[in-house]
CSV table of C-alpha atoms in Angstrom, one decimal:
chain,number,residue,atom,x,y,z
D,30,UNK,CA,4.3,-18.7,-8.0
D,31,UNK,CA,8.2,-19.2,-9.3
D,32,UNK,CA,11.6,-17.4,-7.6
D,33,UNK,CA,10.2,-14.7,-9.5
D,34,UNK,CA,7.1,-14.0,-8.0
D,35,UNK,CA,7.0,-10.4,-6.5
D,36,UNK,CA,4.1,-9.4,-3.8
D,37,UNK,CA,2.7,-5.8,-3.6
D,38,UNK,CA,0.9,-4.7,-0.8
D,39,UNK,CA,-1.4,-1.4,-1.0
D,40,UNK,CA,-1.7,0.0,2.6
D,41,UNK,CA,-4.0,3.4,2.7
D,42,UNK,CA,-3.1,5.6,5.0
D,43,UNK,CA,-4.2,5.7,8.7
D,44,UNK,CA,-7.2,7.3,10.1
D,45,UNK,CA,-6.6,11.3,9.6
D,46,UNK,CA,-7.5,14.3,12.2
D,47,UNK,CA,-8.8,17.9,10.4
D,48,UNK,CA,-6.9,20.1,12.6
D,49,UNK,CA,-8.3,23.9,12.3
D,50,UNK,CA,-6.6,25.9,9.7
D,51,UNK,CA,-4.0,22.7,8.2
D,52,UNK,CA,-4.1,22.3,4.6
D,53,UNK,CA,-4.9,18.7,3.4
D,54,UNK,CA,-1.1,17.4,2.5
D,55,UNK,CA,-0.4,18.3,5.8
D,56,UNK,CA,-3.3,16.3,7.9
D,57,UNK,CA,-1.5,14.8,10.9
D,58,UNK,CA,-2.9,11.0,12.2
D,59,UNK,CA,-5.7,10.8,14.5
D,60,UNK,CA,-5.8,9.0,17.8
D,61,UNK,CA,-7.5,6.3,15.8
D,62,UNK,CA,-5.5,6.4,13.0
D,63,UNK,CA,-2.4,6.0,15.0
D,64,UNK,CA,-3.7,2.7,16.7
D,65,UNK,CA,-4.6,1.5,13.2
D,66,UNK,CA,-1.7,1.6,11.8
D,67,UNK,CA,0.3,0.4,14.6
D,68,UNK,CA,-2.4,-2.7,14.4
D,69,UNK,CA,-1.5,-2.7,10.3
D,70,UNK,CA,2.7,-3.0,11.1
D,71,UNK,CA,1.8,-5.9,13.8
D,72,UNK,CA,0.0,-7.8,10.7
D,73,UNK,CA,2.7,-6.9,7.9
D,74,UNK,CA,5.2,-9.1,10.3
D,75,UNK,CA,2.9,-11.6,11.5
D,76,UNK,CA,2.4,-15.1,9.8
D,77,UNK,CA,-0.7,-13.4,8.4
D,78,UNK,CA,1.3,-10.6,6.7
D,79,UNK,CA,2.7,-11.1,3.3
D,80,UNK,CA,5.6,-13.5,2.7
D,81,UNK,CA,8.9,-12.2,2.8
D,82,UNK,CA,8.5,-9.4,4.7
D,83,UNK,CA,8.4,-6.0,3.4
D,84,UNK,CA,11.7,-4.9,1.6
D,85,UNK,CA,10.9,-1.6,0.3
D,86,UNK,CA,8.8,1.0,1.1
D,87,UNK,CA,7.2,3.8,-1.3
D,88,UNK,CA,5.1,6.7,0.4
D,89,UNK,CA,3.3,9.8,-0.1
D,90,UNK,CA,4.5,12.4,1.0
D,91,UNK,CA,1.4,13.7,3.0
D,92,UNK,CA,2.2,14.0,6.8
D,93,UNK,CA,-0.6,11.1,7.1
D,94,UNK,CA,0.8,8.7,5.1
D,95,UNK,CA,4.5,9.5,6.0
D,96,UNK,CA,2.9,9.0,9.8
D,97,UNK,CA,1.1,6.2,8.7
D,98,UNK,CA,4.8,4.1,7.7
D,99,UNK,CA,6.0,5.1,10.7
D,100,UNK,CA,3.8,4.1,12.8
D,101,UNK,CA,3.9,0.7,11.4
D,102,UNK,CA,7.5,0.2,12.7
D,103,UNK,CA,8.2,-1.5,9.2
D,104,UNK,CA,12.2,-1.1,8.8
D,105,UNK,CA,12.8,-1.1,5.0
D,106,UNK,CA,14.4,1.8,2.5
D,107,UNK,CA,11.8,3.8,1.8
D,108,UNK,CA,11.2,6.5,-0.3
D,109,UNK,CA,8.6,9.5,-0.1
D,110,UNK,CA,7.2,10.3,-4.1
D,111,UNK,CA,5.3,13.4,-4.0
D,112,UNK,CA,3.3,11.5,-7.5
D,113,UNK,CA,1.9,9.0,-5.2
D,114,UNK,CA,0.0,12.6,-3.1
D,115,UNK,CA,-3.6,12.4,-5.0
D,116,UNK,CA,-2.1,10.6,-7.8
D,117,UNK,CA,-4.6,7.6,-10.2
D,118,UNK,CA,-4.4,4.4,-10.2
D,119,UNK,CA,-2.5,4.6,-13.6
D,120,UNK,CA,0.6,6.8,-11.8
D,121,UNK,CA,0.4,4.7,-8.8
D,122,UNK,CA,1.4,1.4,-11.1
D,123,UNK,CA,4.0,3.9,-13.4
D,124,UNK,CA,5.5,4.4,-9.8
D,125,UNK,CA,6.2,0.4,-8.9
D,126,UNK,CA,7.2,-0.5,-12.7
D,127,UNK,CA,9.7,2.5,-12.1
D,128,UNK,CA,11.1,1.9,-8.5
D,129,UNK,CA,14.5,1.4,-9.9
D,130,UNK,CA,14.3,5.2,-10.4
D,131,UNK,CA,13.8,5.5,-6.6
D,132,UNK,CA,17.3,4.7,-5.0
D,133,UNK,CA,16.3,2.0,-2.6
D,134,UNK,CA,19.0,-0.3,-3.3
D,135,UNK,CA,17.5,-3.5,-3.2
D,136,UNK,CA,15.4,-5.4,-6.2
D,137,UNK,CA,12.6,-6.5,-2.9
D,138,UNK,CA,10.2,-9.4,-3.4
D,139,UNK,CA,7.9,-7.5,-1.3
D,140,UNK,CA,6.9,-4.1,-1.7
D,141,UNK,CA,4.8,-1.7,0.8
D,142,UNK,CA,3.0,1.1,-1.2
D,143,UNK,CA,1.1,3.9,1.3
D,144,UNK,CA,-1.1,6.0,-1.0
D,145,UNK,CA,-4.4,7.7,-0.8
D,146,UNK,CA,-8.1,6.8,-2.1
D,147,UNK,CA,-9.3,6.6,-4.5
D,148,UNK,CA,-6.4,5.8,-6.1
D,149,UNK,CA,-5.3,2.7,-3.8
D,150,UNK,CA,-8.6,0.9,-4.3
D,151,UNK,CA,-8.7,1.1,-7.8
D,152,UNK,CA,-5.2,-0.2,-8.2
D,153,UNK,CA,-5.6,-3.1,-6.4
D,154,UNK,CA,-8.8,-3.5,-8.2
D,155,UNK,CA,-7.2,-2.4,-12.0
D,156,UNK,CA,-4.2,-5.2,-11.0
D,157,UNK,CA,-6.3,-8.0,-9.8
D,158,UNK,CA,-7.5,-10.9,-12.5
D,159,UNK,CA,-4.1,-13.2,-12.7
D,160,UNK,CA,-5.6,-17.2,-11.3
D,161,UNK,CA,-5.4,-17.0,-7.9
D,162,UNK,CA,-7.5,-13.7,-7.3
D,163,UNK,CA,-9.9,-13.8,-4.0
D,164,UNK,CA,-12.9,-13.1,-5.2
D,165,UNK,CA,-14.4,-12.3,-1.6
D,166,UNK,CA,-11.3,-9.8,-1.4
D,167,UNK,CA,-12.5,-8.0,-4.8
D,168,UNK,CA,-16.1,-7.6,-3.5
D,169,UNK,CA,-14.5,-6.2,-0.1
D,170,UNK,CA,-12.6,-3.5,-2.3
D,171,UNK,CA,-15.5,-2.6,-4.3
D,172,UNK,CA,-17.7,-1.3,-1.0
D,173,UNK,CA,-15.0,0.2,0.8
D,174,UNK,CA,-11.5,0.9,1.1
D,175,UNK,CA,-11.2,2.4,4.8
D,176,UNK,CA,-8.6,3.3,6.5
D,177,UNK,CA,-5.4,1.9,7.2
D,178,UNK,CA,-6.6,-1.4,5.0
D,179,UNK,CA,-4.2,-3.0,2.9
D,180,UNK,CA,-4.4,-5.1,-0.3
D,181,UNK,CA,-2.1,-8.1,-1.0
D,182,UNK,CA,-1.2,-9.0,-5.0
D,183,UNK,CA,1.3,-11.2,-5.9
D,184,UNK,CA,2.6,-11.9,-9.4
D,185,UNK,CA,5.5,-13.2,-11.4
D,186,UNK,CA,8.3,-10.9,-12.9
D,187,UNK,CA,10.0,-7.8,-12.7
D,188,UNK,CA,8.2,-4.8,-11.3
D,189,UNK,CA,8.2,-3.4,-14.4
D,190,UNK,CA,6.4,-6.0,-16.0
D,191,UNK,CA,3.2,-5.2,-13.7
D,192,UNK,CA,0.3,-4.2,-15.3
D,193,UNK,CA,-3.3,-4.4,-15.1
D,194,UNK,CA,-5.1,-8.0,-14.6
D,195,UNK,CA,-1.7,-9.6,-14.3
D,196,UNK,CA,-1.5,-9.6,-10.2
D,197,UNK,CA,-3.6,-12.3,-7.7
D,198,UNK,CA,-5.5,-10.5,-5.4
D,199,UNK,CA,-4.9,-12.4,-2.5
D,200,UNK,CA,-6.1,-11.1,0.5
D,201,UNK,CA,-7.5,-7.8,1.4
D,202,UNK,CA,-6.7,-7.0,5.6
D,203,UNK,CA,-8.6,-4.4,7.7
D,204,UNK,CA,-6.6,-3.8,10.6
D,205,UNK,CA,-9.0,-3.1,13.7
């Protein structure tokens, strides 16, 4: 990797509760799914997490996901797309090579995306390829995606220079 190289992690949201009567945008966390992704901010800043620390944040705007970042206790500028809310893995990739659109003020190294499946499985899979790719970490992706898990691709050049096969799947984390 050069000065250049950008790292993208995929978080799915945290483990979601089906409250009675509450439409599916507006899912609140479970009591699991709050642990979870309490467990997935502790990695993001450990020596484990991706390296340099998260810099900007894109989100969903489901209650879940927006719960989910929060939760995390990641302190970035983050903004909430409502395209990323049961978007493919085609929008979810339009939305990084665009996040100059997004009014985050900052070019980050690292980026935190917290999307939804199906869509965040098969862009960490439809990204993965560059030399470097974990092939364990593919195989891992391909059975499940589950909750609160998050997918680690680095590549080189801008973000909107990202496009399918040109990331390194590096690491795939299940926060438990």
């Amino acid at each position: 990797m050069t000065d250049r190289s950008r790292t993208l992690v995929l978080l799915r949201h945290a483990k979601s509760a089906y409250p009675p009567g509450v439409g599916d945008h507006a899912r609140p966390l479970a009591a699991r799914g709050i642990r979870e992704a309490a467990l997935a901010g502790d990695w993001l800043r450990s020596a484990a997490g991706p390296d340099p620390a998260v810099q900007a944040v894109l989100c969903s705007t489901a209650t879940r996901t927006r719960q989910t970042l929060e939760r995390t206790g990641i302190e970035a500028p983050v903004s909430f797309i409502d395209d990323l809310y049961d978007a493919t893995p085609g929008a979810v990739i339009e939305t990084v090579n665009g996040i100059g659109d997004y009014g985050l003020g900052v070019d980050p190294l690292t980026l935190l995306v917290v999307c939804h499946e199906p869509a965040v499985s098969s862009t960490a899979l439809i990204l993965a390829g560059a030399p470097g790719t974990d092939d364990d970490a593919i195989d891992e992706i391909t059975c499940k995606y589950p909750t609160s898990a998050l997918a680690v691709l680095r590549f080189d050049g801008d973000w909107s220079a990202l496009e399918p096969g040109s990331a390194a799947l590096t690491t795939f984390h299940i926060p438990r």
